[in-house]
Tab-separated table of C-alpha atoms and ligand atoms in Angstrom:
chain	number	residue	atom	x	y	z
A	193	MET	CA	3.273	-17.299	-5.563
A	194	LYS	CA	1.719	-14.371	-7.354
A	195	VAL	CA	-1.287	-12.488	-5.841
A	196	THR	CA	-3.215	-13.261	-8.971
A	197	GLU	CA	-2.449	-16.871	-8.632
A	198	HIS	CA	-3.640	-16.965	-4.987
A	199	ILE	CA	-6.710	-15.390	-5.978
A	200	LYS	CA	-7.347	-17.926	-8.951
A	201	GLN	CA	-6.554	-20.893	-6.412
A	202	ALA	CA	-9.106	-19.474	-3.822
A	203	ASN	CA	-11.810	-20.166	-6.521
A	204	GLY	CA	-14.170	-17.369	-5.346
A	205	LYS	CA	-13.420	-17.598	-1.632
A	206	ALA	CA	-12.414	-14.194	-0.174
A	207	LEU	CA	-8.912	-14.024	1.046
A	208	PHE	CA	-7.567	-11.921	4.157
A	209	SER	CA	-4.345	-9.904	3.772
A	210	PHE	CA	-2.711	-6.949	5.529
A	211	GLU	CA	-0.147	-4.211	5.232
A	212	ILE	CA	2.420	-3.525	7.733
A	213	VAL	CA	4.888	-0.571	8.134
A	214	PRO	CA	8.615	-1.188	8.919
A	215	PRO	CA	9.652	-0.427	12.326
A	216	GLN	CA	11.776	2.727	12.969
A	217	LYS	CA	15.277	2.488	12.264
A	218	GLY	CA	17.302	0.495	14.923
A	219	GLN	CA	14.429	-1.309	16.341
A	220	ASN	CA	14.432	-4.945	16.616
A	221	ILE	CA	12.324	-7.182	14.180
A	222	GLN	CA	10.802	-9.083	16.959
A	223	GLU	CA	8.462	-6.388	17.765
A	224	LEU	CA	7.201	-6.824	14.119
A	225	TYR	CA	6.959	-10.663	14.685
A	226	ASN	CA	4.899	-10.088	17.706
A	227	ASN	CA	2.564	-7.858	16.007
A	228	ILE	CA	2.080	-10.248	13.000
A	229	ASN	CA	1.930	-13.597	14.973
A	230	PRO	CA	-1.740	-13.074	16.073
A	231	LEU	CA	-2.788	-12.585	12.544
A	232	MET	CA	-1.173	-15.539	11.058
A	233	GLU	CA	-3.890	-17.991	12.120
A	234	PHE	CA	-6.303	-16.421	9.444
A	235	LYS	CA	-3.705	-17.565	6.779
A	236	PRO	CA	-3.108	-14.476	4.820
A	237	PRO	CA	-1.589	-15.567	1.433
A	238	PHE	CA	0.369	-12.261	1.182
A	239	ILE	CA	1.598	-9.573	3.501
A	240	ASP	CA	2.419	-6.057	2.096
A	241	VAL	CA	5.372	-4.173	3.447
A	242	THR	CA	5.335	-0.299	2.849
A	243	THR	CA	8.329	1.767	2.037
A	244	SER	CA	8.812	5.231	3.353
A	245	ARG	CA	10.448	8.070	1.460
A	246	GLU	CA	13.653	9.890	2.594
A	247	GLU	CA	13.202	12.917	4.997
A	248	TYR	CA	15.283	16.039	5.611
A	249	VAL	CA	16.647	16.368	9.095
A	250	TYR	CA	18.332	19.342	10.484
A	251	ILE	CA	21.378	19.101	12.683
A	252	GLU	CA	22.676	22.088	14.496
A	253	LYS	CA	26.466	22.705	14.026
A	254	LYS	CA	28.172	25.623	15.441
A	255	GLY	CA	24.781	27.622	15.449
A	256	LEU	CA	24.071	26.644	11.804
A	257	LEU	CA	21.438	24.073	10.629
A	258	ASP	CA	23.096	21.350	8.508
A	259	ARG	CA	20.480	19.625	6.325
A	260	LYS	CA	20.937	15.676	6.004
A	261	ILE	CA	18.851	13.252	4.243
A	262	THR	CA	17.695	10.345	6.429
A	263	ARG	CA	15.124	7.393	5.884
A	264	MET	CA	13.416	6.648	9.116
A	265	ARG	CA	11.921	3.283	8.262
A	266	PRO	CA	14.272	1.518	6.024
A	267	GLY	CA	14.490	-2.316	5.537
A	268	THR	CA	11.330	-3.012	3.483
A	269	VAL	CA	13.040	-5.755	1.134
A	270	GLY	CA	14.924	-7.460	4.116
A	271	ILE	CA	11.675	-7.504	6.099
A	272	CYS	CA	9.889	-9.123	3.139
A	273	ALA	CA	12.656	-11.862	2.886
A	274	SER	CA	12.405	-12.453	6.504
A	275	LEU	CA	8.512	-12.713	6.475
A	276	LYS	CA	8.514	-14.977	3.467
A	277	TYR	CA	10.851	-17.454	4.968
A	278	LYS	CA	9.692	-17.346	8.698
A	279	TYR	CA	6.007	-17.665	7.867
A	280	ASN	CA	5.953	-19.111	4.258
A	281	VAL	CA	4.020	-16.361	3.269
A	282	ASP	CA	4.317	-14.114	0.069
A	283	ALA	CA	5.680	-10.709	1.162
A	284	ILE	CA	5.255	-7.829	-1.080
A	285	PRO	CA	7.483	-4.854	-1.123
A	286	HIS	CA	6.238	-1.389	-1.992
A	287	VAL	CA	8.615	0.086	-4.501
A	288	LEU	CA	8.461	3.884	-4.939
A	289	CYS	CA	9.408	6.318	-7.701
A	290	GLY	CA	10.012	9.041	-5.071
A	291	GLY	CA	13.554	9.145	-3.748
A	292	PHE	CA	14.945	6.604	-6.069
A	293	THR	CA	16.707	6.899	-9.360
A	294	LYS	CA	15.783	4.318	-11.940
A	295	GLU	CA	19.192	2.629	-11.429
A	296	GLU	CA	18.597	2.337	-7.552
A	297	THR	CA	15.061	1.107	-8.477
A	298	GLU	CA	16.684	-1.649	-10.673
A	299	TYR	CA	18.775	-2.875	-7.870
A	300	VAL	CA	15.893	-2.984	-5.365
A	301	LEU	CA	14.186	-5.227	-7.918
A	302	VAL	CA	17.243	-7.358	-8.589
A	303	ASP	CA	17.394	-7.929	-4.879
A	304	CYS	CA	13.667	-8.885	-4.647
A	305	HIS	CA	14.171	-11.359	-7.479
A	306	TYR	CA	17.281	-12.926	-5.820
A	307	LEU	CA	15.113	-13.265	-2.683
A	308	GLY	CA	12.384	-15.068	-4.373
A	309	LEU	CA	9.738	-12.412	-3.936
A	310	ASP	CA	7.109	-12.763	-6.608
A	311	ASN	CA	5.119	-9.634	-6.228
A	312	VAL	CA	5.797	-5.921	-6.029
A	313	MET	CA	3.595	-2.973	-5.362
A	314	ALA	CA	4.451	-0.002	-7.727
A	315	LEU	CA	3.840	3.342	-6.317
A	316	ARG	CA	4.777	6.822	-7.101
A	317	GLY	CA	4.983	7.904	-3.353
A	318	ASP	CA	4.009	11.171	-1.862
A	319	ALA	CA	5.729	14.481	-1.809
A	320	MET	CA	8.390	14.860	0.740
A	321	LYS	CA	7.200	16.616	3.933
A	322	HIS	CA	8.601	19.935	3.013
A	323	GLU	CA	7.402	19.972	-0.533
A	324	LYS	CA	3.689	20.888	-1.696
A	325	TYR	CA	3.866	18.908	-4.669
A	326	PHE	CA	5.437	15.497	-5.614
A	327	SER	CA	8.793	16.119	-7.713
A	328	ALA	CA	10.543	13.147	-9.334
A	329	THR	CA	14.036	12.239	-8.278
A	330	LYS	CA	16.740	13.213	-11.004
A	331	ASN	CA	16.705	10.215	-13.370
A	332	GLY	CA	13.981	8.636	-11.537
A	333	ASN	CA	10.308	7.687	-12.464
A	334	GLN	CA	7.786	10.279	-12.359
A	335	PHE	CA	4.575	8.247	-12.273
A	336	ALA	CA	3.592	4.856	-11.026
A	337	SER	CA	2.922	3.948	-14.730
A	338	GLU	CA	6.536	4.637	-15.619
A	339	LEU	CA	7.613	2.442	-12.855
A	340	VAL	CA	5.367	-0.519	-13.854
A	341	THR	CA	6.897	-0.101	-17.309
A	342	GLN	CA	10.488	-0.523	-15.831
A	343	ILE	CA	9.363	-3.574	-13.582
A	344	LYS	CA	7.735	-5.156	-16.909
A	345	ASN	CA	10.980	-4.517	-18.807
A	346	LEU	CA	12.917	-6.277	-16.240
A	347	ASN	CA	10.351	-9.137	-16.549
A	348	LYS	CA	11.463	-9.344	-20.241
A	349	GLY	CA	15.054	-9.279	-19.281
A	350	LYS	CA	15.459	-5.675	-20.440
A	351	TYR	CA	17.670	-3.674	-17.906
A	352	LEU	CA	18.192	-0.088	-18.161
A	353	HIS	CA	21.586	-0.220	-19.732
A	354	GLU	CA	22.305	-2.483	-22.469
A	355	ILE	CA	25.713	-3.319	-21.104
A	356	ILE	CA	24.166	-5.307	-18.390
A	357	GLU	CA	21.451	-7.040	-20.153
A	358	THR	CA	21.307	-10.598	-19.360
A	359	PRO	CA	19.336	-13.538	-20.386
A	360	TYR	CA	17.937	-13.830	-16.873
A	361	ASN	CA	14.570	-12.107	-16.234
A	362	SER	CA	12.294	-11.611	-13.383
A	363	ASP	CA	8.608	-12.513	-13.375
A	364	PHE	CA	7.126	-10.106	-10.928
A	365	CYS	CA	3.197	-9.833	-10.526
A	366	ILE	CA	2.709	-6.022	-10.320
A	367	GLY	CA	0.204	-4.355	-7.927
A	368	VAL	CA	-0.809	-0.610	-8.194
A	369	ALA	CA	-2.847	1.686	-6.146
A	370	GLY	CA	-6.384	2.936	-7.012
A	371	TYR	CA	-8.569	5.614	-5.359
A	372	PRO	CA	-12.335	5.115	-4.887
A	373	GLU	CA	-12.558	8.714	-3.929
A	374	LYS	CA	-9.906	9.923	-6.483
A	375	HIS	CA	-6.272	10.711	-5.830
A	376	LEU	CA	-5.897	13.902	-4.078
A	377	GLU	CA	-4.001	15.704	-6.870
A	378	SER	CA	-6.355	14.461	-9.597
A	379	PRO	CA	-8.653	16.918	-11.310
A	380	SER	CA	-11.549	14.255	-11.159
A	381	LEU	CA	-12.441	10.633	-10.586
A	382	ASP	CA	-12.989	9.974	-14.330
A	383	SER	CA	-9.380	11.317	-15.020
A	384	ASP	CA	-7.827	9.382	-12.244
A	385	LEU	CA	-9.421	6.282	-13.624
A	386	ARG	CA	-7.934	6.885	-16.882
A	387	ARG	CA	-4.434	7.037	-15.269
A	388	LEU	CA	-5.283	3.892	-13.327
A	389	LYS	CA	-6.079	2.193	-16.886
A	390	GLU	CA	-2.623	3.541	-18.113
A	391	LYS	CA	-0.875	1.656	-15.283
A	392	VAL	CA	-2.854	-1.424	-16.052
A	393	ASP	CA	-2.127	-1.187	-19.829
A	394	ALA	CA	1.606	-0.705	-18.737
A	395	GLY	CA	1.595	-4.117	-17.222
A	396	ALA	CA	-0.138	-3.921	-13.708
A	397	ASP	CA	-1.747	-7.336	-12.612
A	398	TYR	CA	-3.999	-6.077	-9.781
A	399	VAL	CA	-5.106	-3.065	-7.892
A	400	VAL	CA	-5.295	-2.247	-4.325
A	401	THR	CA	-7.386	0.447	-3.153
A	402	GLN	CA	-6.958	3.313	-0.765
A	403	MET	CA	-8.984	3.100	2.367
A	404	PHE	CA	-12.647	3.890	2.187
A	405	PHE	CA	-15.414	3.874	4.652
A	406	ASP	CA	-18.401	3.699	2.468
A	407	ASN	CA	-18.577	0.547	0.440
A	408	LYS	CA	-20.703	2.331	-2.418
A	409	LYS	CA	-17.726	4.292	-3.105
A	410	TYR	CA	-15.896	0.961	-3.960
A	411	PHE	CA	-18.661	-0.654	-5.690
A	412	ASP	CA	-19.059	2.448	-7.935
A	413	PHE	CA	-15.246	2.702	-8.390
A	414	VAL	CA	-15.234	-1.000	-9.706
A	415	GLU	CA	-18.090	-0.467	-11.930
A	416	LYS	CA	-16.571	2.598	-13.489
A	417	ALA	CA	-13.207	0.790	-13.837
A	418	ARG	CA	-14.702	-2.095	-15.619
A	419	SER	CA	-16.688	0.141	-17.908
A	420	ILE	CA	-13.411	1.637	-19.377
A	421	GLY	CA	-11.785	-1.838	-19.638
A	422	ILE	CA	-9.808	-2.400	-16.414
A	423	THR	CA	-10.340	-6.064	-15.990
A	424	VAL	CA	-7.755	-7.002	-13.372
A	425	PRO	CA	-8.739	-7.814	-9.695
A	426	ILE	CA	-9.316	-4.677	-7.536
A	427	ILE	CA	-8.700	-5.346	-3.978
A	428	PRO	CA	-10.492	-3.283	-1.279
A	429	GLY	CA	-8.392	-1.754	1.356
A	430	ILE	CA	-9.951	-1.503	4.892
A	431	LYS	CA	-8.704	0.705	7.739
A	432	PRO	CA	-10.588	0.569	11.309
A	433	ILE	CA	-10.832	3.912	12.847
A	434	ALA	CA	-9.121	3.764	16.247
A	435	ILE	CA	-8.794	7.081	17.772
A	436	LYS	CA	-10.985	10.047	17.723
A	437	ARG	CA	-8.448	12.286	15.934
A	438	HIS	CA	-8.965	9.746	12.789
A	439	LEU	CA	-12.083	11.911	12.096
A	440	GLN	CA	-9.710	14.743	11.185
A	441	VAL	CA	-6.697	13.263	10.122
A	442	LEU	CA	-7.827	10.725	7.590
A	443	PRO	CA	-9.864	13.268	5.460
A	444	GLN	CA	-6.993	15.588	5.747
A	445	VAL	CA	-4.322	13.195	4.635
A	446	PHE	CA	-6.273	10.972	2.232
A	447	LYS	CA	-8.839	13.341	1.042
A	448	LEU	CA	-11.708	10.908	1.829
A	449	ASP	CA	-15.221	11.214	3.145
A	450	LEU	CA	-16.364	9.738	6.185
A	451	PRO	CA	-20.027	8.657	6.449
A	452	GLU	CA	-22.361	10.648	8.644
A	453	ILE	CA	-23.352	7.772	10.890
A	454	LEU	CA	-19.751	6.697	11.483
A	455	ILE	CA	-18.774	10.397	12.369
A	456	SER	CA	-21.635	10.556	15.002
A	457	GLU	CA	-21.151	7.300	16.482
A	458	VAL	CA	-17.380	8.255	16.938
A	459	GLU	CA	-18.333	11.617	18.270
A	460	LYS	CA	-20.473	10.079	21.082
A	461	CYS	CA	-17.453	7.952	22.319
A	462	LYS	CA	-16.107	8.823	25.739
A	463	ASP	CA	-12.672	7.528	25.057
A	464	ASN	CA	-10.565	5.928	22.294
A	465	LYS	CA	-11.239	2.536	23.742
A	466	GLN	CA	-14.961	3.096	22.654
A	467	VAL	CA	-13.745	4.593	19.328
A	468	ARG	CA	-11.723	1.445	18.627
A	469	GLN	CA	-14.684	-0.669	19.274
A	470	ILE	CA	-16.855	1.503	16.913
A	471	GLY	CA	-13.987	1.236	14.304
A	472	VAL	CA	-13.807	-2.625	14.672
A	473	GLU	CA	-17.590	-3.022	14.270
A	474	TRP	CA	-17.632	-0.701	11.229
A	475	ALA	CA	-14.793	-2.652	9.568
A	476	ILE	CA	-16.510	-6.083	10.260
A	477	GLU	CA	-19.771	-4.798	8.628
A	478	GLN	CA	-17.738	-3.328	5.592
A	479	SER	CA	-15.945	-6.527	5.161
A	480	LYS	CA	-18.928	-8.803	5.500
A	481	GLU	CA	-20.922	-6.935	2.918
A	482	LEU	CA	-17.781	-6.824	0.562
A	483	ILE	CA	-17.308	-10.655	0.808
A	484	THR	CA	-21.001	-11.159	0.051
A	485	LYS	CA	-20.447	-9.051	-3.175
A	486	GLY	CA	-17.588	-11.232	-4.288
A	487	VAL	CA	-14.456	-9.310	-3.434
A	488	PRO	CA	-11.308	-11.527	-4.036
A	489	VAL	CA	-9.490	-10.401	-1.003
A	490	VAL	CA	-10.065	-8.003	1.908
A	491	HIS	CA	-6.842	-6.172	2.691
A	492	PHE	CA	-6.366	-4.385	5.986
A	493	TYR	CA	-4.157	-1.414	6.734
A	494	SER	CA	-2.716	-2.362	10.141
A	495	MET	CA	-0.474	0.619	10.625
A	496	GLY	CA	1.597	-1.101	13.212
A	497	LYS	CA	-1.512	-2.426	15.293
A	498	SER	CA	-2.673	-5.821	14.911
A	499	ASP	CA	-5.188	-6.406	17.852
A	500	ASN	CA	-8.140	-4.599	16.335
A	501	ILE	CA	-7.465	-6.463	12.838
A	502	ARG	CA	-7.334	-9.751	14.634
A	503	GLU	CA	-10.930	-9.025	16.275
A	504	ILE	CA	-12.126	-8.198	12.743
A	505	ALA	CA	-10.530	-11.253	11.114
A	506	ALA	CA	-12.021	-13.526	13.766
A	507	SER	CA	-15.594	-12.516	13.064
A	508	VAL	CA	-15.293	-12.235	9.214
A	509	PHE	CA	-12.835	-15.109	8.099
B	41	LIG	P1	0.266	7.537	-9.588
B	41	LIG	O1	-0.477	6.456	-10.363
B	41	LIG	O2	1.505	7.952	-10.345
B	41	LIG	O3	-0.598	8.821	-9.813
B	41	LIG	C1	-0.253	10.033	-8.886
B	41	LIG	C2	-0.942	11.294	-9.402
B	41	LIG	O4	-0.667	11.601	-10.746
B	41	LIG	C3	-2.661	10.985	-9.519
B	41	LIG	O5	-3.302	12.168	-9.160
B	41	LIG	C4	-2.823	10.605	-11.076
B	41	LIG	O6	-4.102	10.873	-11.507
B	41	LIG	C5	-1.623	11.425	-11.646
B	41	LIG	N1	-1.123	10.930	-12.968
B	41	LIG	C6	-0.810	9.671	-13.172
B	41	LIG	N2	-0.106	9.459	-14.481
B	41	LIG	C7	-0.130	10.726	-14.936
B	41	LIG	C8	0.203	11.492	-16.065
B	41	LIG	N3	1.014	10.690	-16.907
B	41	LIG	N4	0.253	12.775	-16.375
B	41	LIG	C9	-0.480	13.436	-15.261
B	41	LIG	N5	-0.909	12.998	-14.128
B	41	LIG	C10	-0.678	11.695	-13.931
B	41	LIG	N6	3.100	5.787	-0.232
B	41	LIG	C11	4.388	5.399	0.278
B	41	LIG	O7	5.182	6.432	0.249
B	41	LIG	N7	4.822	4.285	0.705
B	41	LIG	C12	3.960	3.201	0.437
B	41	LIG	O8	4.289	2.144	0.833
B	41	LIG	C13	2.680	3.354	0.088
B	41	LIG	N8	1.764	2.244	-0.130
B	41	LIG	C14	0.557	2.649	-0.607
B	41	LIG	C15	-0.350	1.448	-0.831
B	41	LIG	C16	-1.713	1.512	-1.313
B	41	LIG	C17	-2.560	0.709	-1.574
B	41	LIG	C18	-2.088	2.950	-1.607
B	41	LIG	C19	-3.435	3.193	-2.164
B	41	LIG	C20	-1.177	3.974	-1.486
B	41	LIG	C21	0.056	3.962	-1.093
B	41	LIG	N9	1.025	4.957	-0.798
B	41	LIG	C22	2.313	4.646	-0.342
B	41	LIG	C23	0.593	6.237	-1.195
B	41	LIG	C24	0.911	6.646	-2.604
B	41	LIG	O9	2.326	6.552	-2.863
B	41	LIG	C25	0.342	7.954	-2.810
B	41	LIG	O10	-1.168	8.079	-2.746
B	41	LIG	C26	0.858	8.856	-4.026
B	41	LIG	O11	0.630	10.257	-3.913
B	41	LIG	C27	0.302	8.350	-5.416
B	41	LIG	O12	0.858	7.166	-5.656
B	41	LIG	P2	0.335	6.328	-7.158
B	41	LIG	O13	1.208	5.057	-7.116
B	41	LIG	O14	-1.100	6.206	-6.978
B	41	LIG	O15	0.577	7.340	-8.045
């Protein structure tokens, strides 16, 4: 079922959902199930599965370094299918511009359609590790809005090359990313919001936000989005802080601000066990306020750990 239908069916009751990261290549999927199992009692209507970009690795050969391309965490679409049929849950693959030609993207989407996946999350992806700025793959999509257009075309039965046009079309519900504290490359929040509007105008059905730790940032973002005519659901993304290093890593990677009270509470902690507890309590307070204000879903970034998400869900849902 589509995310938008889940929201409609919930009739104002906030839903619980989360995002997982595929295991590293070669690991067993059982570990992923073990991680997800404790969260299933909170009946998530959908689970997101991230996609990671390709990376360069250097292999030494006779004193020379040979550059090879690899993908450390492949298998997003396969994992989605396994979750869908094991748990009877809607699993949402993240589809990226970066690292894929439009043809490769088309085949990913065709696979999703065959497997009965009703939703896809359309994302640009980040620059590769060695790059300062994102550059599109040759014959790939440059921005998420272009990817949304490609998916929307497929929904109309319009394939890339006329020769393989068929009367069969997909009907994907399309999610896109939004940034309450603006995307790191964007010159301003207003400019980034105009870009978000372009994604929605291209056919995106809902937005999931980047993590934020101050709900006011989310509420202001939603208000601004509504004021420029973005009417689709805007789902808040929440990540509980779990280790002291998050105080540096999260602002550095995602260019977001952490509230002073949260920083000082974390700094007072003697070990990461205490930090984890602060993170859980903060996320519980955030989630409760968001739900009181009527958000459709609270979406958690699990990043491979479910114990803290379980604790939050148990006291919120
Ligand atoms: P876009 O919407 O294309 O925007 C990228 C930048 O370009 C923004 O600064 C925007 O303002 C600007 N822009 C957009 N259109 C134009 C235009 N026409 N002209 C000029 N500038 C423009 N990354 C992964 O690698 N894998 C994942 O699974 C993944 N999942 C994510 C899930 C969520 C909910 C979120 C919030 C992010 C996720 N990301 C993931 C990270 C995401 O790929 C990065 O943040 C990426 O840098 C931007 O992606 P986007 O889809 O927002 O890009």
